[in-house]
Coordinates of C-alpha atoms in Angstrom, one line a residue:
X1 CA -35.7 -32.7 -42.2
X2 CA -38.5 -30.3 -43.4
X3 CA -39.5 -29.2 -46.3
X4 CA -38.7 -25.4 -47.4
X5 CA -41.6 -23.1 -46.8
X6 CA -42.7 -19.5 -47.7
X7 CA -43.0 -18.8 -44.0
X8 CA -39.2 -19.5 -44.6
X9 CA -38.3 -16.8 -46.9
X10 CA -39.5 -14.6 -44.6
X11 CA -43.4 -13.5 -46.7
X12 CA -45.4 -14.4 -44.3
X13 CA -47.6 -16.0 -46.3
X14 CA -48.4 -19.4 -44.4
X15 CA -46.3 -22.5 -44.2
X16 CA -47.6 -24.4 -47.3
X17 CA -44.4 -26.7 -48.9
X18 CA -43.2 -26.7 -52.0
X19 CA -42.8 -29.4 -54.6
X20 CA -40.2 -32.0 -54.1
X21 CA -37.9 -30.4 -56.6
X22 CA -37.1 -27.5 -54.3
X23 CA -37.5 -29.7 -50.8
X24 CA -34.1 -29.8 -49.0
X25 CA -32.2 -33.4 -50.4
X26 CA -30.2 -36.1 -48.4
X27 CA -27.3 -35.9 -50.2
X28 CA -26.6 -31.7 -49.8
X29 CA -24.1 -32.6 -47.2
X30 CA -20.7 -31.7 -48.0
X31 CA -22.0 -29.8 -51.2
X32 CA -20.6 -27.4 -52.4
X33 CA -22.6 -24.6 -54.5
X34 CA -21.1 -21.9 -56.9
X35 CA -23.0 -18.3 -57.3
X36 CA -22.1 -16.0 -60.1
X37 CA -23.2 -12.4 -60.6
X38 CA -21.9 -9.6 -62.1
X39 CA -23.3 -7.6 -59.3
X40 CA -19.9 -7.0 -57.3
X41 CA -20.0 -3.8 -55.3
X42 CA -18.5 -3.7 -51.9
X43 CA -22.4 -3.2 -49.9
X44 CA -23.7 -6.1 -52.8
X45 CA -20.7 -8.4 -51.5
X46 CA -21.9 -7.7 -47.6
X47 CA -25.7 -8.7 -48.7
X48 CA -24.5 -11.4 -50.3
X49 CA -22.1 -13.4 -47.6
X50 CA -25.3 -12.5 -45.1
X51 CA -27.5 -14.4 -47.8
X52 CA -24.7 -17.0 -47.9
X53 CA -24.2 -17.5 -44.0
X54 CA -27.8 -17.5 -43.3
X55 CA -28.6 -20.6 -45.7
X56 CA -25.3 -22.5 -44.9
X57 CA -26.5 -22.3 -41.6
X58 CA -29.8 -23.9 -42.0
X59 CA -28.3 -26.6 -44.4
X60 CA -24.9 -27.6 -42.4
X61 CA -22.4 -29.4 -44.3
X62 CA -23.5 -27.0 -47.3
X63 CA -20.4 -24.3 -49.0
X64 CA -22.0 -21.7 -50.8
X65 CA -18.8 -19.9 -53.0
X66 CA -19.5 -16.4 -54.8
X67 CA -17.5 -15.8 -57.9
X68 CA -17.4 -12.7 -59.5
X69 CA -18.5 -12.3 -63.4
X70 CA -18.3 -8.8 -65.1
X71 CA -21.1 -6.9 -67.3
X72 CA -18.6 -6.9 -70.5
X73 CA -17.2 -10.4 -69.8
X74 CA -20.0 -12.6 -68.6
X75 CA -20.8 -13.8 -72.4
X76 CA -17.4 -15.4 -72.6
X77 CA -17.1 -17.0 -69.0
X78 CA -20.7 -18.1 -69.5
X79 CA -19.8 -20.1 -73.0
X80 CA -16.5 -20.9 -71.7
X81 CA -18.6 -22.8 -68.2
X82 CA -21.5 -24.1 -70.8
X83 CA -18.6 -25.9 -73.2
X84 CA -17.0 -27.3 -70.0
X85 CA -19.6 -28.7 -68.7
X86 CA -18.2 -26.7 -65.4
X87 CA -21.1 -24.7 -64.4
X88 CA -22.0 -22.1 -61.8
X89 CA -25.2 -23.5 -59.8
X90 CA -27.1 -20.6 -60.1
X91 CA -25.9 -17.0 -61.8
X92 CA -27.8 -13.9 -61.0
X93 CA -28.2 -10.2 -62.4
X94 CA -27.5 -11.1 -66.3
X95 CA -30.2 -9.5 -68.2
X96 CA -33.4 -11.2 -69.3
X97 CA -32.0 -11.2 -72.6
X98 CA -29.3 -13.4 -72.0
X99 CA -31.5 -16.1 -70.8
X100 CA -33.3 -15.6 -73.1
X101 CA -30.9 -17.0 -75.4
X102 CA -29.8 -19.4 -73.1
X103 CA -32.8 -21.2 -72.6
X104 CA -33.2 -21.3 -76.5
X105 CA -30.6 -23.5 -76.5
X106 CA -31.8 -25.4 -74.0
X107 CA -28.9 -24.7 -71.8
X108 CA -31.2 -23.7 -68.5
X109 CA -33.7 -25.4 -65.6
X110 CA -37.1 -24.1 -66.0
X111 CA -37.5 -22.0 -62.5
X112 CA -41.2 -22.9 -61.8
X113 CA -40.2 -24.3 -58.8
X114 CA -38.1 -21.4 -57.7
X115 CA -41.1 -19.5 -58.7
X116 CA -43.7 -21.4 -56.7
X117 CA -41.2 -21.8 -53.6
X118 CA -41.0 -17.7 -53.4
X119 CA -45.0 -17.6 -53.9
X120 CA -46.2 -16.7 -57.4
X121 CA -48.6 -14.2 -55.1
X122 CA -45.8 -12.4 -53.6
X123 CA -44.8 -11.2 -57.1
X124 CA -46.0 -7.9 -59.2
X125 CA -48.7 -9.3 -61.8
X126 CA -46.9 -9.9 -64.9
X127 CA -42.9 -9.6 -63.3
X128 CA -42.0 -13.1 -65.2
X129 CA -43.8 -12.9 -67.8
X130 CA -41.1 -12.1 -69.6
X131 CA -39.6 -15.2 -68.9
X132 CA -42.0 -17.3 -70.5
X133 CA -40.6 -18.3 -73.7
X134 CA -42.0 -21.4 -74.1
X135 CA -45.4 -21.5 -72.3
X136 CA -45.6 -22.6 -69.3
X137 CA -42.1 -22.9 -68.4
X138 CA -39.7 -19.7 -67.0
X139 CA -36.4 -19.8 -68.5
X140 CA -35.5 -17.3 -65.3
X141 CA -37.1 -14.9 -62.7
X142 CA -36.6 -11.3 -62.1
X143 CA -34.5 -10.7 -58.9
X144 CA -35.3 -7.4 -59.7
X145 CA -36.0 -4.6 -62.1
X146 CA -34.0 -1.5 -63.5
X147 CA -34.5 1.9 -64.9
X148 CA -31.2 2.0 -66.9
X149 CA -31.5 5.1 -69.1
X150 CA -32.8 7.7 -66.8
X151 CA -31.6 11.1 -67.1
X152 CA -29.8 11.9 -64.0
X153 CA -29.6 16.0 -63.3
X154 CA -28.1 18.7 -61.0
X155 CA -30.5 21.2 -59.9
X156 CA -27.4 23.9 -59.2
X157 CA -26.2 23.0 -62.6
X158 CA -29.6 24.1 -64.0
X159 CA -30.4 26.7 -61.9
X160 CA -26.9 28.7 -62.3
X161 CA -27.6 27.8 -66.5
X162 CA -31.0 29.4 -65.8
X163 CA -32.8 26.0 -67.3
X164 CA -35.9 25.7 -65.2
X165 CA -37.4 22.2 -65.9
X166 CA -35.8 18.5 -67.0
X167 CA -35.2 18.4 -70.9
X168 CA -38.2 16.9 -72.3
X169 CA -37.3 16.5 -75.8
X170 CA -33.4 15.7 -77.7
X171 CA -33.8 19.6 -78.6
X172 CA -34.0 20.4 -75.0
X173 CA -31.3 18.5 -74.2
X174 CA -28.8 19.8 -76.1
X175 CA -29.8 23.4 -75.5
X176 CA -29.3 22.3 -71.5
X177 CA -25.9 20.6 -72.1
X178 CA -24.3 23.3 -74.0
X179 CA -25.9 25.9 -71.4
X180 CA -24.2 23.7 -68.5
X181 CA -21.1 22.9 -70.3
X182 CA -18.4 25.3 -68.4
X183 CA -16.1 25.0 -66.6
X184 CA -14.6 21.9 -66.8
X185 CA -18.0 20.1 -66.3
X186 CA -19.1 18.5 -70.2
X187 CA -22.7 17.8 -70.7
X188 CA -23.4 14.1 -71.0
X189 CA -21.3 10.7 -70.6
X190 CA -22.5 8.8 -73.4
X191 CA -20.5 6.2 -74.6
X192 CA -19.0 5.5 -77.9
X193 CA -16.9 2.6 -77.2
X194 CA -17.6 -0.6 -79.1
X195 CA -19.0 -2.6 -76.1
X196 CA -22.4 -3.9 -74.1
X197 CA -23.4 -0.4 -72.9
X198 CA -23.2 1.4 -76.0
X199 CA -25.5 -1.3 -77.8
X200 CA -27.8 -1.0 -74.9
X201 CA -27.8 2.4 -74.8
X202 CA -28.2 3.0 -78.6
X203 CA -31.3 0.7 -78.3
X204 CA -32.5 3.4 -76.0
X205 CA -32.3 6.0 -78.7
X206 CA -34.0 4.3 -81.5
X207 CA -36.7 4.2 -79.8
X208 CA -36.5 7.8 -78.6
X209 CA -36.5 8.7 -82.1
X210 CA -39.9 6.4 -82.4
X211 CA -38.1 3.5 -84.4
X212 CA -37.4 0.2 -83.4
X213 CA -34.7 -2.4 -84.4
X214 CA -37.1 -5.5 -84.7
X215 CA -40.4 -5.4 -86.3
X216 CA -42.8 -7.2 -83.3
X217 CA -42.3 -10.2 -85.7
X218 CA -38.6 -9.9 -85.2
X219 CA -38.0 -8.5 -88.8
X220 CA -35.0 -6.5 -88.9
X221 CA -36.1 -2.8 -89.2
X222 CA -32.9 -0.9 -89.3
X223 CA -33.2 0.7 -92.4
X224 CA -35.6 3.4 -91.0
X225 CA -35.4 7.2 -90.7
X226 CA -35.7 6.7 -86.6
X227 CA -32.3 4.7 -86.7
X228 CA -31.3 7.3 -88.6
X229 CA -32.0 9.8 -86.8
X230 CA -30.9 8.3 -83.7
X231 CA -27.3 7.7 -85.2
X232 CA -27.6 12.1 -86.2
X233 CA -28.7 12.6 -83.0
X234 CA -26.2 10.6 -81.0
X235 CA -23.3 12.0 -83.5
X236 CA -24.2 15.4 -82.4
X237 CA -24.0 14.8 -78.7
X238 CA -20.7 13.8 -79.2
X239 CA -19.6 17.4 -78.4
X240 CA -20.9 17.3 -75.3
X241 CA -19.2 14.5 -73.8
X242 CA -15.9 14.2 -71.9
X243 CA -12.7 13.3 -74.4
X244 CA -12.7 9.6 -73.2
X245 CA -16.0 8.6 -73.6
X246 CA -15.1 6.7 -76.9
X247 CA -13.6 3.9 -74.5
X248 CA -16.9 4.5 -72.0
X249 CA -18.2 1.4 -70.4
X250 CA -20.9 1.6 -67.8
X251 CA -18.8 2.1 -64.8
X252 CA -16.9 5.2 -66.6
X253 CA -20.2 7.0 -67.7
X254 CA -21.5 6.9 -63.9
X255 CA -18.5 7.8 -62.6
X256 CA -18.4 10.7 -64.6
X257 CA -21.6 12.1 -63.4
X258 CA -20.9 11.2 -59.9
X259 CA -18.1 12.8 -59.3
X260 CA -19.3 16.3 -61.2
X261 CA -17.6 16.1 -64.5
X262 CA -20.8 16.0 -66.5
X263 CA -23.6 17.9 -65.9
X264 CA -26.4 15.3 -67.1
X265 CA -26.6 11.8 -66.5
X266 CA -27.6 8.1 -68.3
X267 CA -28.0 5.1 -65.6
X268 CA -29.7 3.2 -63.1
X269 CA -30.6 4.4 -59.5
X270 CA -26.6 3.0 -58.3
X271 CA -26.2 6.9 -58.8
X272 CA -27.8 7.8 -55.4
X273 CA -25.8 5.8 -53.3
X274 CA -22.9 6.7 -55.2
X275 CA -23.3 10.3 -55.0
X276 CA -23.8 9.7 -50.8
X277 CA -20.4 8.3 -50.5
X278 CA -18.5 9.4 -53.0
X279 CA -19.5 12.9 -53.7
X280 CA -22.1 14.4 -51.0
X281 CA -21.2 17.8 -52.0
X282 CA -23.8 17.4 -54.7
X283 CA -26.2 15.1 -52.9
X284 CA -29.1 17.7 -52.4
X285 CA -29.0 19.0 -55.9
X286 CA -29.3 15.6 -57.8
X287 CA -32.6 14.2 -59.3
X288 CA -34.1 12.1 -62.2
X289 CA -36.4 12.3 -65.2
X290 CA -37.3 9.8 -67.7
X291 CA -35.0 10.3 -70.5
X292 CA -35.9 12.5 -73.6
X293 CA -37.2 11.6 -76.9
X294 CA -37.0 13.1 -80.4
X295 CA -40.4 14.8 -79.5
X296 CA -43.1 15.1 -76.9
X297 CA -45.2 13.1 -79.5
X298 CA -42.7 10.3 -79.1
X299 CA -43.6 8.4 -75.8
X300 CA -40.3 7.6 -73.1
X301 CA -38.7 4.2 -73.3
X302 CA -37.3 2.9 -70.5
X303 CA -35.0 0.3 -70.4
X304 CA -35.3 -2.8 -67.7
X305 CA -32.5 -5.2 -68.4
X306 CA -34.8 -7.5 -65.9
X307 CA -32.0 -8.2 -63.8
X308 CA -32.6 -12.2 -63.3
X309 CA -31.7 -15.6 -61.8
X310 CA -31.4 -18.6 -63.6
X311 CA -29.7 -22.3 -63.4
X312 CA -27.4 -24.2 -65.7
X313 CA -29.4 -27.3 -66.7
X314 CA -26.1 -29.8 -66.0
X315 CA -25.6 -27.3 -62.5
X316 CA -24.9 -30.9 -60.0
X317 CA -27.1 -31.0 -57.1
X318 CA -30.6 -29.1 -58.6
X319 CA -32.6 -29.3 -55.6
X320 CA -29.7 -27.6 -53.7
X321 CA -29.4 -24.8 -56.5
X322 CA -33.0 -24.6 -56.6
X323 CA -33.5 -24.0 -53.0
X324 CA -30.4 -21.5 -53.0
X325 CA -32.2 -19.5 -55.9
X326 CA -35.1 -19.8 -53.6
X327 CA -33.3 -18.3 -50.5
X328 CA -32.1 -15.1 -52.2
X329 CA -35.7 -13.7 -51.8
X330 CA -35.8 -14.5 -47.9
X331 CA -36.8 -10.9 -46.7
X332 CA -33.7 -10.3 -44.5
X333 CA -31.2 -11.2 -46.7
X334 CA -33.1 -9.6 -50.3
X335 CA -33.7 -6.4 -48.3
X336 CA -29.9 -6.2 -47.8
X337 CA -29.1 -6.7 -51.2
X338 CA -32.1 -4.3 -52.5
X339 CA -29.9 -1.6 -50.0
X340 CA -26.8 -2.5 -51.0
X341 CA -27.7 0.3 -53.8
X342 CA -31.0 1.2 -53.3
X343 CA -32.8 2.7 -56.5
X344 CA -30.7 0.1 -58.1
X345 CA -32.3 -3.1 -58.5
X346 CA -36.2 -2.5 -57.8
X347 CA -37.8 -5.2 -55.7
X348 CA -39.6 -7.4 -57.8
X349 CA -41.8 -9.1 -55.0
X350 CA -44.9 -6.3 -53.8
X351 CA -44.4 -8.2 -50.6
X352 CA -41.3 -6.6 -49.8
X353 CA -41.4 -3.2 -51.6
X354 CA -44.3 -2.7 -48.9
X355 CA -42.3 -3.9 -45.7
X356 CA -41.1 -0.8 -43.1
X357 CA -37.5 -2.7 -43.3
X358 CA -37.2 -1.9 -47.3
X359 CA -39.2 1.5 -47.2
X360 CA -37.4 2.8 -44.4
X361 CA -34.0 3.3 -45.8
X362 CA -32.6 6.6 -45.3
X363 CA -31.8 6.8 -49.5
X364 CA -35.1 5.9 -50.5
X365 CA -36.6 8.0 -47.5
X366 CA -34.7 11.1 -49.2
X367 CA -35.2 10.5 -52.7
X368 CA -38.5 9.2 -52.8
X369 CA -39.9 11.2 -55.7
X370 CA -37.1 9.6 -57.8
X371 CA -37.2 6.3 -56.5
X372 CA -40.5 6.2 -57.3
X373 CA -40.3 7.5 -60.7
X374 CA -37.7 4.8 -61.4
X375 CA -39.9 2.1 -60.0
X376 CA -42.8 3.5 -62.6
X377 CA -40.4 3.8 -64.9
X378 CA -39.2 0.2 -64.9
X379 CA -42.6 -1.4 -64.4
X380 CA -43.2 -0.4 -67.9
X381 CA -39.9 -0.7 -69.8
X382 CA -38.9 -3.1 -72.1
X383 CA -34.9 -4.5 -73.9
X384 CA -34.1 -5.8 -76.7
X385 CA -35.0 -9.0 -76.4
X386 CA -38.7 -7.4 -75.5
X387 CA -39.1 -4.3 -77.6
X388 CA -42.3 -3.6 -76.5
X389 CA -45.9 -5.5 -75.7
X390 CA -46.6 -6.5 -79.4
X391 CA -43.1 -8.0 -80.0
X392 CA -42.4 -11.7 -79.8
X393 CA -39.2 -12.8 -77.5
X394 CA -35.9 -12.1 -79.5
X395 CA -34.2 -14.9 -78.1
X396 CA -31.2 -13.6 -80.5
X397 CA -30.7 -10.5 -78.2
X398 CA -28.4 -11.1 -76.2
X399 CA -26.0 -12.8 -79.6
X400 CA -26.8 -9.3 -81.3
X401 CA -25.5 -7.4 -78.3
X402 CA -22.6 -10.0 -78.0
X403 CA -22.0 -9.0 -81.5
X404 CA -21.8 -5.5 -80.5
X405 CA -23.0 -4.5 -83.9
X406 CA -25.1 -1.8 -82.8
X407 CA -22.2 -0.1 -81.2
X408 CA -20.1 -0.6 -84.4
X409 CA -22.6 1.2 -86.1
X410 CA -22.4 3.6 -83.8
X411 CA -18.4 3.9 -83.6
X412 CA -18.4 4.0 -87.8
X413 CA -21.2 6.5 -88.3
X414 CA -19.8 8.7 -85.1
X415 CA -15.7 8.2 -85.0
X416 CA -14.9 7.3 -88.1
X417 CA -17.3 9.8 -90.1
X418 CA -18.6 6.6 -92.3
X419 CA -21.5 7.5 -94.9
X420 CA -25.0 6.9 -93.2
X421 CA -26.3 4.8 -95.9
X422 CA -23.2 2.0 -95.8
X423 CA -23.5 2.1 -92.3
X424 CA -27.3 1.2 -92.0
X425 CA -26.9 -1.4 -94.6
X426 CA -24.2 -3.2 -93.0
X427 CA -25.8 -3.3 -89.4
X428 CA -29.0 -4.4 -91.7
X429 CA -26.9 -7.2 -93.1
X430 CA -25.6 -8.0 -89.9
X431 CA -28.4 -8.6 -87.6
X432 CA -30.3 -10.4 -90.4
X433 CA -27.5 -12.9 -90.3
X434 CA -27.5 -13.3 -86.4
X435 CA -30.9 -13.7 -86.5
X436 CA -30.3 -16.5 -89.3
X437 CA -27.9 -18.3 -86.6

């Protein structure tokens, strides 16, 4: 048996072998591997049993089994796997914050060999660094990127409310939502349920308001007028919304968009392909900006969730897993995926984003300009656990999100009409305590 290559995965980059920890081992027959993501769209589920079939076929005797996680339940079934010892072999698409904390409790693999067996050259400069919490070793690596909070837009919608450019500033933007608010169609799906996206999304605003909610030394910076005026801000777009966006999770505030009953937009690229089979009525007037800010002062943050892959450090079998993390990147098969949504997840290899197979899609051939304002977008965004380029890793993160005390904050200050200075102290109290452990 041979050692796996780069020439393997399809890069083209000459047939140099990879360390022993990744090389194909005796004992992989009549293995079987476990692959958890929470990634679980029809066209993902298609790229996926290709990537599946194409490396049990080159490692016979070898069962590779997807399971589906969720992006509101994956904390659970992740403990739940980590305190039975019963772990998936490799998990993909949980954001970087997650293994971040993770791999503080030293409950991953480092992926260096992953790393080295796609071809460290093949990457963008700088795509893991944000995986390298303790130097030297990668807790995980990208599988892609994500521009999460753009502002998705209908052209029709603006022209017929006689708005002539994107919304650069909050001011802007609710002056275009009450303009397009009419008949029927609200003007935003925020959410304002207590769950994942609403953290996340909240996050987003803080810094829109030029606030953060860790100092770079991962002091708790709450008690600010930006968090305040994010919480105003957000309360007053409540008007805008549709009714049931207090129970909003991510898949309700796309599909609102999607299928015309909001007028603006919050998510990743998913919403092109989304809008091509679901509702192409609309596909010609729909396009993308980076979302607003408080003011033009205030610079845009976008935020990259880093979509990832990482491995259990009990997953049986490494070598296998490691090899399997290693085959997801194999051009035919990470194209797929990539075009399962494309605009989605963002190619994190240059390799690929340069290939005819991946540039000639039809989506990404028609909206190019946006594609490519997401891809710019992302390249420079940030999360919680990585608030910007002078914060250390918050390896807490992905606990505070967990927590969801940010979206508490936002449910008490929001639905339940709470006083904004018990509000801000609580959440103050609250993520000094998580960060305590």
């Amino acid at each position: 048996m041979t050692d796996f290559s780069r020439r393997s995965l399809g890069l083209g980059l000459g047939a140099a072998a990879i360390a022993g920890a990744v090389a194909r081992p005796a004992e992989a027959q009549q293995t079987t591997l476990r692959w958890w993501s929470p990634q679980t769209a029809p066209a993902q589920r298609e790229a996926y049993n290709f990537q599946i079939r194409t490396f049990e076929e080159a490692n016979p005797g070898v069962r590779v089994v997807f399971e589906a996680t969720s992006d509101e339940g994956y904390p659970a079934q992740m403990a739940a796997a980590f305190a039975s010892g019963q772990v998936p072999s490799v998990v993909t698409h949980l954001p970087h914050f997650a293994v971040a904390t993770y791999w503080q409790n030293n409950l991953l693999e480092p992926m260096n060999d992953v790393i080295e067996a796609v071809g460290t050259a093949n990457y963008y400069e700088g795509a893991n660094r944000i995986y390298e919490i303790t130097p030297g070793q990668y807790a995980g690596t990208g599988i892609g990127s994500s521009a999460a909070n753009m502002m998705w837009l209908r052209r029709d919608l603006m022209q017929a409310a006689g708005i002539g450019a994107a919304p650069r500033t909050w001011d802007e933007l609710r002056d275009a939502c009450r303009r397009m608010q009419r008949g029927g169609v609200f003007g935003a799906p925020l959410p304002y349920a207590r769950n994942s996206m609403t953290s996340l999304i909240f996050v987003c605003f803080v810094h829109g308001a030029g606030g953060q909610v860790f100092t770079p030394d991962l002091q708790v910076a709450v008690d600010s007028d930006s968090f305040r005026n994010a919480l105003e801000f957000y309360k007053s777009m409540r008007e805008f919304c549709p009714p049931g966006a207090t129970n909003y999770s991510w898949g309700e505030s796309l599909t609102a968009f999607v299928a015309g009953a909001t007028a603006t937009g919050i998510y990743t690229g998913r919403v092109l392909a989304n809008v091509a089979a679901q509702n192409p009525r609309i596909a010609d007037s729909v396009t993308c900006a980076q979302y607003p800010t408080i003011s033009a002062s205030v610079p845009h943050w976008t935020f990259n969730d880093f979509p990832s892959v990482m491995i259990p450090k009990v997953a049986p079998n490494m070598a296998l897993a490691k090899r399997f993390a290693a085959h997801l990147f194999r051009a035919d098969g990470y194209i797929r995926q990539l075009h399962a949504a494309p605009g989605h997840v963002l190619p994190v290899l240059k390799t690929i984003s340069a290939m005819p197979q991946y540039q000639e899609n039809a989506l990404i051939t028609k909206y190019r300009a946006e594609v490519d304002l997401m891809s710019s977008s992302a390249a420079s965004g940030h999360n919680l656990g990585w608030e910007s380029t002078t914060h250390k890793p918050n390896t807490s993160a992905g606990r505070i999100i967990a927590s969801h005390v940010l979206a508490e904050a936002v449910q008490r200050y929001v639905v339940n009409n709470e006083l904004m200075a018990a509000v801000v102290s609580t959440t103050a109290q609250r993520l000094e305590q998580i960060m305590r452990g």
